[in-house]
Amino acid sequence: MSGGEIDRRTLIGAGAALLVAGGARAATAETVRAPDGDYAGDSDGAIRRFRGIRYARAERFRAPVPVSAPGERMEARGFGPVAPQKGKYAPQSEDCLFLNVWTPGADARARRPVMLYIHGGAYSNGSVTDPLNDGATLAAREDVVVVTVNHRLNALGYLYLARLDPRFADSGNLGQLDLILALQWVRRNIAAFGGDPDRVMVFGQSGGGAKIATLMGMPAAQGLFHSAATMSGQQVTASGPQNATLRTRAYLAKLGVSETNLAPLLELPVERLVEALSATDPVLGGGVYFGPVLDMKWLVRHPFWPDPNPQSNAIPMILGNTRDETRAFVSPDSARVKALTWDNLAAEIAPDMRVDILPEWVVAQYRAQFPNDAPADIFYRATTAGRSWRGQVIEADARAAAGANATWVYQVDFQSPTQPNRGAPHTMDIALAFGTLAAEGSFTGTGPDAQRLSGQMMAAFAALARTGRPVAKGVPEWPAYRLPDRATMVFDAASRAVNDPRKWERELFARVPYIQPGS
């Protein structure tokens, strides 16, 4: 073992080894003393917050190693840097393995439920430093400890080099290994912040949900969390090792690095690594995809194929989507949407449904089912149903068929009052789940309906963390998801449970196989 490399036994055992280094100790007004260090945070109203806690370090393309400094004072008053990526988040650094904690009180006797959030942005972008992910409101309203985690992304987190160079045996799943070390940090330290290490819920939106679905199929993550919620993010299958290798070769070619000599990869400026993400994906087309790999080391079977990994069937789980997912991806004000006609609609929906189905037939079926729809309405209906809902339906059905009875499904129908032409788009549920209705990027507005709905979602999620069931005051009765009823909580101005609300579209697309993008 050399450098930053560790094997499975080392990673799984790291938490236990550090746990015995010391128990939670008394907190002062300024500092929380925990087994891995003394963390100096600040306050946001009545909530104490600790931002920029280092949970691990990692060398480029190597597995992470935990960081522990018992008794050492560490400043935790500002976010750490985010993973290198294209986009708005800054500052960026390869040294990005930091987490953040919000707590109503750092008393180890409190043993509050812990809600750990994993951000979206597929596997290539995003950060929990986004204002939508601020944990203060959720922590205060539901009396929980909120944790948010950043980790490595894109090529730095998921470039699969193992078949080309044995030095990088863990490279296809590094982002997932980062998350596992963050969960181990929580297990060791969260009691000092007033949290219960035996009641840890993970929740995540979009790519964050997909990362959670993947963790549910990783043996190294077993036992580190006790309930889960995925929000518009699923991972039925991982990237196969051969397709992942094809993507690696395309990426290396873009960089001008030979696959027989990967040494330059360790020396190139990180900006070059980010620029090369524009390489064309040899499987999907478009920008090269990076995500978890079926490497037969850390991920030894697909998360939800041919069935859900049995290791996680006992974990209570919420799965959700929004009604109008793709209204977030293709603007209703775009030239593309404004140019839609009955003559070009089939051609326009074909690439965005992400399944190989006859688009002319799909248009005809939708026109017959929804005769008053305009072309743009059917564009969003068909692309949302084909692209965004399939994975969630497959995962929920698979859990129900496997007897995983602690499964609940939701659909957000609440229409954006601030951008009505977006409907209930992708990311709508982030602000609702955090209570960050006024944050930049929120679609919810701050009106009474949004506040009531946000209260319901926060209460339901926190109840899952607290008791393993989304049963809470103010939340309508939410039946578990079972076949054939497919009970679904429709979150709206007037939330209610409905059986199989997307039945017609579910059955229409069930005629063709679903292939997880990136597989």
Short mmCIF file of C-alpha atoms in Angstrom, two decimals:
data_model
loop_
_atom_site.label_atom_id
_atom_site.label_comp_id
_atom_site.label_asym_id
_atom_site.label_seq_id
_atom_site.Cartn_x
_atom_site.Cartn_y
_atom_site.Cartn_z
CA MET A 1 0.00 0.00 0.00
CA SER A 2 1.50 3.37 -0.97
CA GLY A 3 0.63 7.04 -1.12
CA GLY A 4 -3.08 7.62 -0.67
CA GLU A 5 -4.10 4.11 -1.61
CA ILE A 6 -6.13 2.04 0.81
CA ASP A 7 -7.89 -1.26 0.48
CA ARG A 8 -11.46 -2.17 1.39
CA ARG A 9 -10.52 -3.50 4.83
CA THR A 10 -8.66 -0.28 5.66
CA LEU A 11 -11.54 1.94 4.56
CA ILE A 12 -14.20 -0.02 6.44
CA GLY A 13 -12.04 -0.25 9.52
CA ALA A 14 -10.99 3.38 9.64
CA GLY A 15 -14.13 4.47 11.46
CA ALA A 16 -13.80 1.85 14.17
CA ALA A 17 -10.09 2.55 14.66
CA LEU A 18 -10.64 6.28 15.14
CA LEU A 19 -13.73 5.80 17.30
CA VAL A 20 -11.65 4.32 20.12
CA ALA A 21 -9.33 7.34 20.07
CA GLY A 22 -11.74 9.16 22.38
CA GLY A 23 -15.37 9.74 23.20
CA ALA A 24 -17.34 12.96 22.89
CA ARG A 25 -16.20 15.53 25.43
CA ALA A 26 -17.80 18.62 26.87
CA ALA A 27 -18.53 21.53 24.53
CA THR A 28 -17.78 25.17 25.31
CA ALA A 29 -19.73 28.11 23.94
CA GLU A 30 -17.25 28.48 21.08
CA THR A 31 -15.90 24.99 20.47
CA VAL A 32 -17.18 21.44 20.17
CA ARG A 33 -14.75 18.79 21.35
CA ALA A 34 -15.13 15.62 19.31
CA PRO A 35 -12.97 12.53 18.84
CA ASP A 36 -11.41 13.88 15.63
CA GLY A 37 -10.72 17.41 16.86
CA ASP A 38 -11.94 20.56 18.58
CA TYR A 39 -14.13 22.48 16.12
CA ALA A 40 -14.67 26.23 16.50
CA GLY A 41 -17.91 27.27 14.85
CA ASP A 42 -20.33 30.19 15.01
CA SER A 43 -24.07 30.78 15.28
CA ASP A 44 -26.93 31.47 12.92
CA GLY A 45 -29.64 32.68 15.26
CA ALA A 46 -30.32 29.90 17.73
CA ILE A 47 -28.52 27.34 15.56
CA ARG A 48 -24.85 26.56 15.98
CA ARG A 49 -23.06 25.92 12.72
CA PHE A 50 -19.70 24.46 11.86
CA ARG A 51 -18.62 25.01 8.26
CA GLY A 52 -15.57 23.69 6.52
CA ILE A 53 -14.80 20.65 8.68
CA ARG A 54 -12.17 18.53 6.99
CA TYR A 55 -13.14 14.86 7.06
CA ALA A 56 -10.48 13.42 4.72
CA ARG A 57 -7.59 14.11 2.38
CA ALA A 58 -6.84 12.51 -0.96
CA GLU A 59 -4.11 12.43 -3.55
CA ARG A 60 -5.18 12.77 -7.17
CA PHE A 61 -6.94 9.60 -8.42
CA ARG A 62 -6.31 7.83 -5.11
CA ALA A 63 -8.66 6.68 -2.36
CA PRO A 64 -9.27 9.16 0.46
CA VAL A 65 -7.77 8.78 3.93
CA PRO A 66 -9.52 9.99 7.09
CA VAL A 67 -8.24 12.99 9.03
CA SER A 68 -8.14 12.96 12.81
CA ALA A 69 -6.45 15.42 15.14
CA PRO A 70 -7.75 14.81 18.68
CA GLY A 71 -7.44 17.86 20.88
CA GLU A 72 -6.36 20.13 18.03
CA ARG A 73 -8.44 23.31 17.55
CA MET A 74 -9.75 23.73 14.03
CA GLU A 75 -11.60 26.74 12.66
CA ALA A 76 -15.03 25.85 11.27
CA ARG A 77 -16.48 29.26 10.50
CA GLY A 78 -16.40 29.23 6.69
CA PHE A 79 -17.09 26.77 3.91
CA GLY A 80 -14.21 24.81 2.47
CA PRO A 81 -13.44 24.95 -1.26
CA VAL A 82 -15.63 23.02 -3.68
CA ALA A 83 -14.59 20.31 -6.11
CA PRO A 84 -13.08 21.50 -9.41
CA GLN A 85 -15.78 21.75 -12.05
CA LYS A 86 -17.30 23.90 -14.74
CA GLY A 87 -19.78 26.36 -13.35
CA LYS A 88 -20.46 29.06 -10.80
CA TYR A 89 -19.20 27.62 -7.52
CA ALA A 90 -16.01 29.07 -6.02
CA PRO A 91 -13.42 28.83 -4.67
CA GLN A 92 -12.45 25.49 -6.18
CA SER A 93 -9.67 23.13 -5.18
CA GLU A 94 -8.74 19.48 -5.42
CA ASP A 95 -8.48 19.71 -1.64
CA CYS A 96 -12.27 19.74 -1.24
CA LEU A 97 -13.19 17.05 1.29
CA PHE A 98 -15.11 19.18 3.77
CA LEU A 99 -18.48 18.92 5.49
CA ASN A 100 -20.73 21.28 7.43
CA VAL A 101 -22.91 20.84 10.51
CA TRP A 102 -25.92 22.75 11.82
CA THR A 103 -27.21 21.81 15.27
CA PRO A 104 -29.72 23.21 17.76
CA GLY A 105 -27.25 22.37 20.51
CA ALA A 106 -23.97 20.51 20.95
CA ASP A 107 -25.01 18.31 23.85
CA ALA A 108 -24.05 14.66 23.46
CA ARG A 109 -27.06 13.66 25.57
CA ALA A 110 -29.53 15.10 23.04
CA ARG A 111 -29.10 12.33 20.45
CA ARG A 112 -31.07 14.11 17.77
CA PRO A 113 -31.71 12.50 14.38
CA VAL A 114 -29.04 13.32 11.79
CA MET A 115 -29.92 14.35 8.24
CA LEU A 116 -26.94 14.23 5.86
CA TYR A 117 -27.42 15.89 2.47
CA ILE A 118 -25.56 15.00 -0.74
CA HIS A 119 -25.76 17.57 -3.53
CA GLY A 120 -26.84 17.15 -7.13
CA GLY A 121 -25.30 18.24 -10.40
CA ALA A 122 -25.05 14.69 -11.73
CA TYR A 123 -21.59 13.37 -10.84
CA SER A 124 -19.75 16.29 -12.42
CA ASN A 125 -20.96 19.54 -10.84
CA GLY A 126 -22.57 21.06 -7.78
CA SER A 127 -21.82 21.99 -4.19
CA VAL A 128 -23.56 21.97 -0.82
CA THR A 129 -22.34 25.54 -0.33
CA ASP A 130 -25.29 26.61 -2.49
CA PRO A 131 -27.69 28.78 -0.41
CA LEU A 132 -30.51 26.33 -1.16
CA ASN A 133 -28.67 23.79 1.01
CA ASP A 134 -28.34 25.92 4.13
CA GLY A 135 -29.26 23.70 7.07
CA ALA A 136 -30.29 26.29 9.69
CA THR A 137 -34.05 26.32 9.07
CA LEU A 138 -34.37 22.55 8.86
CA ALA A 139 -32.29 22.04 12.00
CA ALA A 140 -34.30 24.59 13.99
CA ARG A 141 -37.77 23.62 12.84
CA GLU A 142 -37.35 19.85 13.17
CA ASP A 143 -34.82 19.69 16.04
CA VAL A 144 -32.35 17.66 13.98
CA VAL A 145 -28.66 17.85 13.21
CA VAL A 146 -28.06 18.69 9.54
CA VAL A 147 -24.84 17.71 7.77
CA THR A 148 -23.91 18.63 4.20
CA VAL A 149 -20.96 17.12 2.34
CA ASN A 150 -18.77 18.03 -0.61
CA HIS A 151 -16.75 15.37 -2.41
CA ARG A 152 -14.73 14.83 -5.59
CA LEU A 153 -16.57 15.06 -8.90
CA ASN A 154 -16.23 14.36 -12.63
CA ALA A 155 -12.87 12.93 -13.71
CA LEU A 156 -11.29 13.58 -10.32
CA GLY A 157 -14.00 11.51 -8.66
CA TYR A 158 -14.98 8.89 -11.24
CA LEU A 159 -12.39 8.54 -14.05
CA TYR A 160 -11.89 4.77 -14.36
CA LEU A 161 -8.16 4.11 -14.68
CA ALA A 162 -8.00 0.73 -12.95
CA ARG A 163 -7.80 -1.32 -16.16
CA LEU A 164 -4.96 0.85 -17.46
CA ASP A 165 -2.79 1.22 -14.36
CA PRO A 166 -2.98 -0.79 -11.11
CA ARG A 167 -1.83 2.24 -9.12
CA PHE A 168 -5.35 3.62 -9.54
CA ALA A 169 -7.37 0.60 -8.49
CA ASP A 170 -10.05 2.70 -6.75
CA SER A 171 -10.33 5.44 -9.35
CA GLY A 172 -13.79 4.67 -10.76
CA ASN A 173 -15.59 5.25 -7.46
CA LEU A 174 -13.54 7.82 -5.58
CA GLY A 175 -16.45 10.22 -5.12
CA GLN A 176 -18.40 7.41 -3.48
CA LEU A 177 -15.45 6.54 -1.22
CA ASP A 178 -15.29 10.20 -0.16
CA LEU A 179 -18.94 10.01 0.90
CA ILE A 180 -18.29 6.80 2.83
CA LEU A 181 -15.51 8.52 4.78
CA ALA A 182 -17.84 11.46 5.48
CA LEU A 183 -20.40 9.03 6.87
CA GLN A 184 -17.68 7.41 8.99
CA TRP A 185 -16.77 10.86 10.34
CA VAL A 186 -20.41 11.32 11.29
CA ARG A 187 -20.48 7.98 13.07
CA ARG A 188 -17.41 8.89 15.12
CA ASN A 189 -18.14 12.53 15.87
CA ILE A 190 -21.77 13.52 15.49
CA ALA A 191 -22.73 12.72 19.10
CA ALA A 192 -20.53 15.64 20.19
CA PHE A 193 -22.72 17.90 18.06
CA GLY A 194 -25.93 16.59 19.64
CA GLY A 195 -26.63 13.96 16.98
CA ASP A 196 -27.47 10.28 17.19
CA PRO A 197 -25.01 8.12 15.20
CA ASP A 198 -27.62 5.35 15.17
CA ARG A 199 -30.23 7.52 13.41
CA VAL A 200 -28.50 8.89 10.33
CA MET A 201 -30.62 9.65 7.28
CA VAL A 202 -29.06 10.44 3.92
CA PHE A 203 -30.99 12.56 1.47
CA GLY A 204 -30.02 14.03 -1.85
CA GLN A 205 -31.43 15.60 -4.98
CA SER A 206 -30.70 14.62 -8.59
CA GLY A 207 -27.10 13.39 -8.66
CA GLY A 208 -27.22 13.34 -4.88
CA GLY A 209 -30.08 10.87 -5.01
CA ALA A 210 -28.19 8.77 -7.54
CA LYS A 211 -25.14 8.71 -5.25
CA ILE A 212 -27.38 7.50 -2.41
CA ALA A 213 -28.89 4.76 -4.59
CA THR A 214 -25.33 3.69 -5.39
CA LEU A 215 -24.29 3.74 -1.71
CA MET A 216 -27.22 1.44 -0.99
CA GLY A 217 -25.47 -1.12 -3.18
CA MET A 218 -21.94 -0.70 -1.80
CA PRO A 219 -20.85 -3.13 0.93
CA ALA A 220 -18.45 -0.54 2.38
CA ALA A 221 -21.41 1.75 3.11
CA GLN A 222 -23.46 -0.87 4.93
CA GLY A 223 -24.50 0.22 8.41
CA LEU A 224 -23.40 3.85 7.99
CA PHE A 225 -26.93 5.21 7.47
CA HIS A 226 -30.33 4.06 8.60
CA SER A 227 -32.85 5.75 6.28
CA ALA A 228 -32.69 7.47 2.89
CA ALA A 229 -34.56 9.84 0.59
CA THR A 230 -33.79 10.32 -3.09
CA MET A 231 -35.20 13.39 -4.80
CA SER A 232 -35.31 13.21 -8.61
CA GLY A 233 -32.20 11.06 -8.58
CA GLN A 234 -31.86 7.34 -9.22
CA GLN A 235 -29.17 4.84 -10.16
CA VAL A 236 -30.65 1.60 -11.45
CA THR A 237 -27.37 0.48 -13.00
CA ALA A 238 -23.81 1.74 -12.76
CA SER A 239 -21.41 2.37 -15.61
CA GLY A 240 -20.10 -0.91 -16.96
CA PRO A 241 -16.30 -1.26 -16.82
CA GLN A 242 -15.92 -1.55 -20.59
CA ASN A 243 -17.97 1.56 -21.33
CA ALA A 244 -16.19 3.35 -18.50
CA THR A 245 -12.86 2.44 -20.12
CA LEU A 246 -14.07 3.80 -23.46
CA ARG A 247 -14.89 7.07 -21.74
CA THR A 248 -11.51 7.14 -20.06
CA ARG A 249 -9.78 6.70 -23.41
CA ALA A 250 -11.83 9.52 -24.95
CA TYR A 251 -10.93 11.78 -22.04
CA LEU A 252 -7.23 10.91 -22.20
CA ALA A 253 -7.24 11.60 -25.93
CA LYS A 254 -8.71 15.04 -25.27
CA LEU A 255 -5.90 15.69 -22.80
CA GLY A 256 -3.25 14.30 -25.14
CA VAL A 257 -2.18 11.71 -22.54
CA SER A 258 -1.22 8.19 -23.63
CA GLU A 259 -3.05 5.37 -21.92
CA THR A 260 0.27 3.52 -21.63
CA ASN A 261 1.86 6.35 -19.61
CA LEU A 262 -0.49 8.04 -17.15
CA ALA A 263 2.24 9.94 -15.30
CA PRO A 264 1.26 13.28 -16.92
CA LEU A 265 -2.21 12.95 -15.35
CA LEU A 266 -0.64 13.50 -11.96
CA GLU A 267 1.18 16.66 -13.05
CA LEU A 268 -1.30 18.48 -15.28
CA PRO A 269 -2.91 21.63 -13.85
CA VAL A 270 -6.39 20.89 -12.57
CA GLU A 271 -7.76 23.48 -14.99
CA ARG A 272 -6.68 21.25 -17.87
CA LEU A 273 -8.50 18.30 -16.33
CA VAL A 274 -11.69 20.37 -16.12
CA GLU A 275 -11.33 21.68 -19.68
CA ALA A 276 -11.06 18.12 -21.00
CA LEU A 277 -14.53 17.32 -19.66
CA SER A 278 -15.71 18.65 -23.03
CA ALA A 279 -14.48 15.39 -24.62
CA THR A 280 -17.25 13.66 -26.57
CA ASP A 281 -18.79 10.68 -24.83
CA PRO A 282 -18.16 7.63 -27.06
CA VAL A 283 -21.34 5.90 -25.80
CA LEU A 284 -23.91 8.65 -25.29
CA GLY A 285 -22.58 11.52 -27.36
CA GLY A 286 -22.43 14.96 -25.76
CA GLY A 287 -19.98 15.73 -22.98
CA VAL A 288 -18.19 12.74 -21.51
CA TYR A 289 -20.10 11.08 -18.66
CA PHE A 290 -18.50 10.20 -15.35
CA GLY A 291 -20.25 8.22 -12.63
CA PRO A 292 -19.89 5.12 -10.45
CA VAL A 293 -18.35 2.06 -12.09
CA LEU A 294 -19.12 -1.62 -11.65
CA ASP A 295 -15.46 -2.22 -10.78
CA MET A 296 -16.01 -5.51 -8.86
CA LYS A 297 -14.07 -4.06 -5.95
CA TRP A 298 -16.19 -1.36 -4.35
CA LEU A 299 -19.28 -1.93 -6.46
CA VAL A 300 -19.79 -5.61 -7.20
CA ARG A 301 -23.35 -5.52 -8.54
CA HIS A 302 -25.70 -2.90 -9.93
CA PRO A 303 -27.62 -0.96 -7.26
CA PHE A 304 -31.15 -1.82 -8.48
CA TRP A 305 -30.69 -4.43 -11.19
CA PRO A 306 -31.81 -7.16 -11.47
CA ASP A 307 -33.33 -6.27 -8.09
CA PRO A 308 -32.44 -3.90 -5.25
CA ASN A 309 -29.30 -4.90 -3.42
CA PRO A 310 -30.60 -6.97 -0.49
CA GLN A 311 -28.24 -5.24 1.93
CA SER A 312 -30.48 -2.14 1.81
CA ASN A 313 -33.99 -3.57 1.61
CA ALA A 314 -34.49 -3.03 5.34
CA ILE A 315 -33.54 0.65 5.10
CA PRO A 316 -36.65 2.89 5.16
CA MET A 317 -36.61 4.91 1.95
CA ILE A 318 -38.49 7.77 0.29
CA LEU A 319 -38.23 8.16 -3.49
CA GLY A 320 -39.55 11.25 -5.24
CA ASN A 321 -39.78 13.26 -8.41
CA THR A 322 -41.40 16.47 -9.64
CA ARG A 323 -44.23 16.59 -12.13
CA ASP A 324 -42.45 18.77 -14.70
CA GLU A 325 -38.80 17.75 -14.36
CA THR A 326 -37.60 18.77 -17.80
CA ARG A 327 -39.02 22.28 -17.60
CA ALA A 328 -35.84 23.01 -15.64
CA PHE A 329 -33.56 21.68 -18.39
CA VAL A 330 -35.13 23.25 -21.48
CA SER A 331 -36.46 26.75 -20.91
CA PRO A 332 -40.05 27.39 -21.99
CA ASP A 333 -38.76 30.72 -23.28
CA SER A 334 -36.06 29.13 -25.43
CA ALA A 335 -36.09 29.38 -29.21
CA ARG A 336 -36.24 25.59 -29.35
CA VAL A 337 -39.51 25.37 -27.42
CA LYS A 338 -41.07 28.36 -29.12
CA ALA A 339 -40.36 26.73 -32.49
CA LEU A 340 -42.14 23.47 -31.62
CA THR A 341 -44.89 22.40 -34.01
CA TRP A 342 -46.80 19.18 -34.60
CA ASP A 343 -44.54 18.64 -37.60
CA ASN A 344 -41.22 18.74 -35.68
CA LEU A 345 -42.29 17.55 -32.22
CA ALA A 346 -41.34 13.91 -32.74
CA ALA A 347 -37.84 14.82 -33.84
CA GLU A 348 -37.43 17.19 -30.90
CA ILE A 349 -38.54 14.79 -28.17
CA ALA A 350 -36.56 11.81 -29.51
CA PRO A 351 -33.15 12.61 -27.97
CA ASP A 352 -34.59 13.90 -24.71
CA MET A 353 -36.69 10.85 -23.84
CA ARG A 354 -33.44 8.87 -23.41
CA VAL A 355 -35.10 5.60 -24.47
CA ASP A 356 -35.30 3.94 -27.88
CA ILE A 357 -39.00 4.31 -28.62
CA LEU A 358 -40.74 5.46 -31.82
CA PRO A 359 -41.21 9.20 -31.23
CA GLU A 360 -43.97 9.60 -33.82
CA TRP A 361 -45.98 6.93 -32.02
CA VAL A 362 -45.34 8.63 -28.66
CA VAL A 363 -46.63 11.95 -30.01
CA ALA A 364 -49.74 10.29 -31.42
CA GLN A 365 -50.46 8.59 -28.09
CA TYR A 366 -50.07 11.80 -26.14
CA ARG A 367 -52.24 13.79 -28.56
CA ALA A 368 -55.00 11.24 -28.16
CA GLN A 369 -54.69 11.22 -24.36
CA PHE A 370 -54.35 15.00 -23.97
CA PRO A 371 -56.22 16.51 -26.95
CA ASN A 372 -56.05 20.07 -25.60
CA ASP A 373 -52.27 20.10 -25.20
CA ALA A 374 -50.03 22.29 -27.32
CA PRO A 375 -46.80 20.83 -28.76
CA ALA A 376 -44.77 22.32 -25.91
CA ASP A 377 -47.01 20.66 -23.30
CA ILE A 378 -46.46 17.24 -24.85
CA PHE A 379 -42.74 17.93 -25.22
CA TYR A 380 -42.42 18.36 -21.45
CA ARG A 381 -44.79 15.53 -20.57
CA ALA A 382 -43.03 12.97 -22.77
CA THR A 383 -39.48 13.96 -21.92
CA THR A 384 -40.22 14.02 -18.18
CA ALA A 385 -41.92 10.62 -18.30
CA GLY A 386 -39.29 8.99 -20.53
CA ARG A 387 -36.16 10.63 -19.13
CA SER A 388 -36.80 11.49 -15.51
CA TRP A 389 -39.46 9.20 -14.05
CA ARG A 390 -38.42 5.78 -15.31
CA GLY A 391 -35.59 5.14 -12.89
CA GLN A 392 -37.67 6.15 -9.89
CA VAL A 393 -40.58 3.91 -10.92
CA ILE A 394 -38.22 0.98 -11.50
CA GLU A 395 -36.52 1.41 -8.12
CA ALA A 396 -39.79 1.80 -6.20
CA ASP A 397 -41.38 -1.17 -7.97
CA ALA A 398 -38.25 -3.25 -7.34
CA ARG A 399 -38.30 -2.50 -3.62
CA ALA A 400 -42.00 -3.32 -3.42
CA ALA A 401 -41.49 -6.60 -5.29
CA ALA A 402 -38.60 -7.49 -2.95
CA GLY A 403 -40.76 -6.97 0.13
CA ALA A 404 -39.04 -3.74 1.19
CA ASN A 405 -42.22 -2.50 2.82
CA ALA A 406 -40.72 0.65 4.35
CA THR A 407 -40.88 2.45 1.00
CA TRP A 408 -42.72 5.68 0.26
CA VAL A 409 -43.03 7.63 -2.99
CA TYR A 410 -43.86 11.27 -3.65
CA GLN A 411 -44.47 13.54 -6.60
CA VAL A 412 -44.23 17.34 -6.33
CA ASP A 413 -47.07 18.95 -8.28
CA PHE A 414 -46.80 22.40 -6.66
CA GLN A 415 -46.63 24.96 -9.45
CA SER A 416 -43.97 27.63 -9.24
CA PRO A 417 -45.60 30.98 -8.40
CA THR A 418 -42.44 32.87 -9.34
CA GLN A 419 -41.92 31.21 -12.75
CA PRO A 420 -45.34 29.77 -13.70
CA ASN A 421 -44.18 28.49 -17.09
CA ARG A 422 -41.73 26.17 -15.27
CA GLY A 423 -44.53 24.28 -13.51
CA ALA A 424 -43.04 21.92 -10.91
CA PRO A 425 -39.50 21.62 -12.30
CA HIS A 426 -36.38 19.67 -11.37
CA THR A 427 -34.87 21.08 -8.13
CA MET A 428 -38.23 22.42 -6.88
CA ASP A 429 -38.06 20.08 -3.87
CA ILE A 430 -34.65 21.28 -2.59
CA ALA A 431 -35.97 24.53 -1.14
CA LEU A 432 -39.05 22.74 0.16
CA ALA A 433 -36.98 20.13 2.01
CA PHE A 434 -34.57 22.69 3.52
CA GLY A 435 -37.04 25.51 4.12
CA THR A 436 -34.85 27.84 2.05
CA LEU A 437 -37.78 29.27 0.10
CA ALA A 438 -36.24 32.72 -0.35
CA ALA A 439 -32.80 31.49 -1.44
CA GLU A 440 -31.43 32.24 -4.88
CA GLY A 441 -32.46 29.47 -7.26
CA SER A 442 -35.69 28.59 -5.48
CA PHE A 443 -38.80 28.13 -7.63
CA THR A 444 -41.20 28.05 -4.70
CA GLY A 445 -41.79 31.66 -3.72
CA THR A 446 -42.45 32.49 -0.06
CA GLY A 447 -46.24 32.54 0.01
CA PRO A 448 -48.42 30.68 2.53
CA ASP A 449 -48.93 27.66 0.26
CA ALA A 450 -45.17 27.25 -0.23
CA GLN A 451 -44.54 27.66 3.50
CA ARG A 452 -47.18 25.06 4.39
CA LEU A 453 -45.85 22.61 1.80
CA SER A 454 -42.26 23.13 2.91
CA GLY A 455 -43.34 22.45 6.48
CA GLN A 456 -44.91 19.18 5.38
CA MET A 457 -41.83 18.03 3.48
CA MET A 458 -39.42 18.96 6.27
CA ALA A 459 -41.63 17.23 8.82
CA ALA A 460 -41.98 14.07 6.72
CA PHE A 461 -38.25 13.82 6.00
CA ALA A 462 -37.31 14.49 9.63
CA ALA A 463 -39.85 11.90 10.80
CA LEU A 464 -38.21 9.33 8.55
CA ALA A 465 -34.87 10.16 10.16
CA ARG A 466 -36.39 10.06 13.65
CA THR A 467 -38.66 7.00 13.47
CA GLY A 468 -38.19 5.31 10.09
CA ARG A 469 -41.68 6.44 8.95
CA PRO A 470 -42.74 9.75 7.32
CA VAL A 471 -45.54 10.27 9.82
CA ALA A 472 -45.73 13.73 11.36
CA LYS A 473 -48.22 16.37 12.44
CA GLY A 474 -49.53 18.28 9.44
CA VAL A 475 -48.52 15.61 6.93
CA PRO A 476 -51.47 13.83 5.28
CA GLU A 477 -51.64 10.07 5.73
CA TRP A 478 -48.96 8.60 3.48
CA PRO A 479 -49.42 4.90 2.69
CA ALA A 480 -46.37 2.79 2.00
CA TYR A 481 -45.65 1.99 -1.65
CA ARG A 482 -46.85 -1.48 -2.57
CA LEU A 483 -47.88 -3.22 -5.76
CA PRO A 484 -50.24 -2.89 -7.50
CA ASP A 485 -51.57 0.25 -5.77
CA ARG A 486 -48.40 2.36 -6.04
CA ALA A 487 -49.57 4.88 -3.41
CA THR A 488 -47.90 8.25 -4.00
CA MET A 489 -47.94 11.40 -1.91
CA VAL A 490 -48.71 14.29 -4.25
CA PHE A 491 -47.12 17.33 -2.60
CA ASP A 492 -49.10 20.40 -3.62
CA ALA A 493 -50.99 23.36 -2.19
CA ALA A 494 -53.38 20.65 -0.99
CA SER A 495 -51.23 17.56 -0.55
CA ARG A 496 -52.88 14.14 -0.74
CA ALA A 497 -52.07 10.49 -1.36
CA VAL A 498 -53.05 9.13 -4.79
CA ASN A 499 -52.69 5.64 -6.18
CA ASP A 500 -50.52 5.40 -9.31
CA PRO A 501 -50.94 9.03 -10.43
CA ARG A 502 -48.81 8.55 -13.56
CA LYS A 503 -50.28 5.19 -14.55
CA TRP A 504 -50.97 5.99 -18.20
CA GLU A 505 -47.48 7.32 -18.85
CA ARG A 506 -45.87 4.57 -16.77
CA GLU A 507 -47.56 1.90 -18.86
CA LEU A 508 -46.77 3.67 -22.12
CA PHE A 509 -43.01 3.73 -21.50
CA ALA A 510 -42.96 0.28 -19.89
CA ARG A 511 -43.20 -1.12 -23.44
CA VAL A 512 -39.48 -0.52 -23.95
CA PRO A 513 -36.43 -1.33 -21.80
CA TYR A 514 -34.92 1.37 -19.66
CA ILE A 515 -31.18 1.90 -19.90
CA GLN A 516 -29.68 4.12 -17.20
CA PRO A 517 -27.86 7.02 -18.87
CA GLY A 518 -24.15 6.48 -18.33
CA SER A 519 -24.39 2.70 -18.01
#
